[in-house]
């Protein structure tokens, strides 16, 4: 791409972010894209096991949300969370090692793709159960409210989560108790393979907050600057004691998971996704501003590719976790009668023989 003449930067740049920061957002988006592409390849090579859900196509939403959060805020998300971990500042090698199931991963190799967790980064989990993170995020916001702290909680979910009970229960409690939490729906239009329109009586999902007199907003998830600005408003509301529901419309470019061929999409829909690729759209915007040209774009891509290759090398060099550590992280503190039984082992230890009991089948 050739640099175009810069057109009124003041009109195109939002308040509080300059050209360097905008280019930084682009770098993060490209890093996530290259990381996820490499993760997909590793999965097909059987280097990654279990399930693997990618942020391909959602990079603008990811970086927009994270760049609005303070370092002390807490983040809960679902199983599509690799990009969130990277944007939260966790080293790519530790994220990739977790995908590989290695002991240098963020969850010591026991969590895998769906269960990234890092206390220092205040990423308190990806969760494999749909909506499992909502009650926990609401509880964390309640703890902050009890302490009177300045932090907020951000809880990410997919569009399908809005149809389960925990969604309504969590929003209701957050509204009643005026908790410092922002619920974010990443609406990619499909709950696995079912469209929002076919599964939701109210397909404009942000409007569901009205049931709880909670402010809400819908934002273009392909625009990282718009997402960031919306998140800043949402977080300001949450910190002031009014929880917020934000819906970011951001279509995924691939299937629900790596193994999903997405055949439920019509061919013309699949072809049209290229026009909504957030990286291409943001690159064009940066080019209009005179911030990106061919050389800079090539350097950004090469830097991201190098970081991802280093992450793979780190993961491959990391050891597999020892079986002895399997139960080390089941509970944060010791729990009485916590079972350490391995698969195939009996539930109970054999009872000791009674005193003076007959042996070898001899009669008493």
Coordinates of N, CA and C in Angstrom, one line a residue, residues 56 80 89 98 121 188 197 249 287 315 347:
X56 N -9.9 -14.6 15.1 CA -9.7 -14.2 13.7 C -10.9 -13.3 13.3
X80 N -12.8 -18.0 23.8 CA -12.2 -17.4 22.6 C -11.3 -16.3 23.1
X89 N -1.1 -8.0 27.7 CA 0.4 -7.8 28.0 C 1.1 -9.1 28.3
X98 N 0.8 -22.5 26.8 CA -0.4 -23.0 27.4 C -1.2 -23.8 26.3
X121 N -1.7 -10.2 35.5 CA -2.3 -9.5 34.4 C -3.8 -9.2 34.7
X188 N -20.8 -11.9 17.0 CA -20.3 -12.3 15.7 C -21.4 -12.9 14.8
X197 N -30.5 -13.8 14.7 CA -31.9 -13.5 14.3 C -32.8 -14.7 14.5
X249 N -20.3 -5.4 17.5 CA -20.7 -6.3 16.3 C -19.4 -6.6 15.6
X287 N -3.4 4.6 6.5 CA -2.8 5.1 5.3 C -3.4 6.5 5.0
X315 N 7.3 -22.5 23.3 CA 6.4 -23.6 23.6 C 7.0 -24.9 23.4
X347 N -12.1 -45.5 43.9 CA -12.6 -44.4 44.6 C -12.2 -44.4 46.1

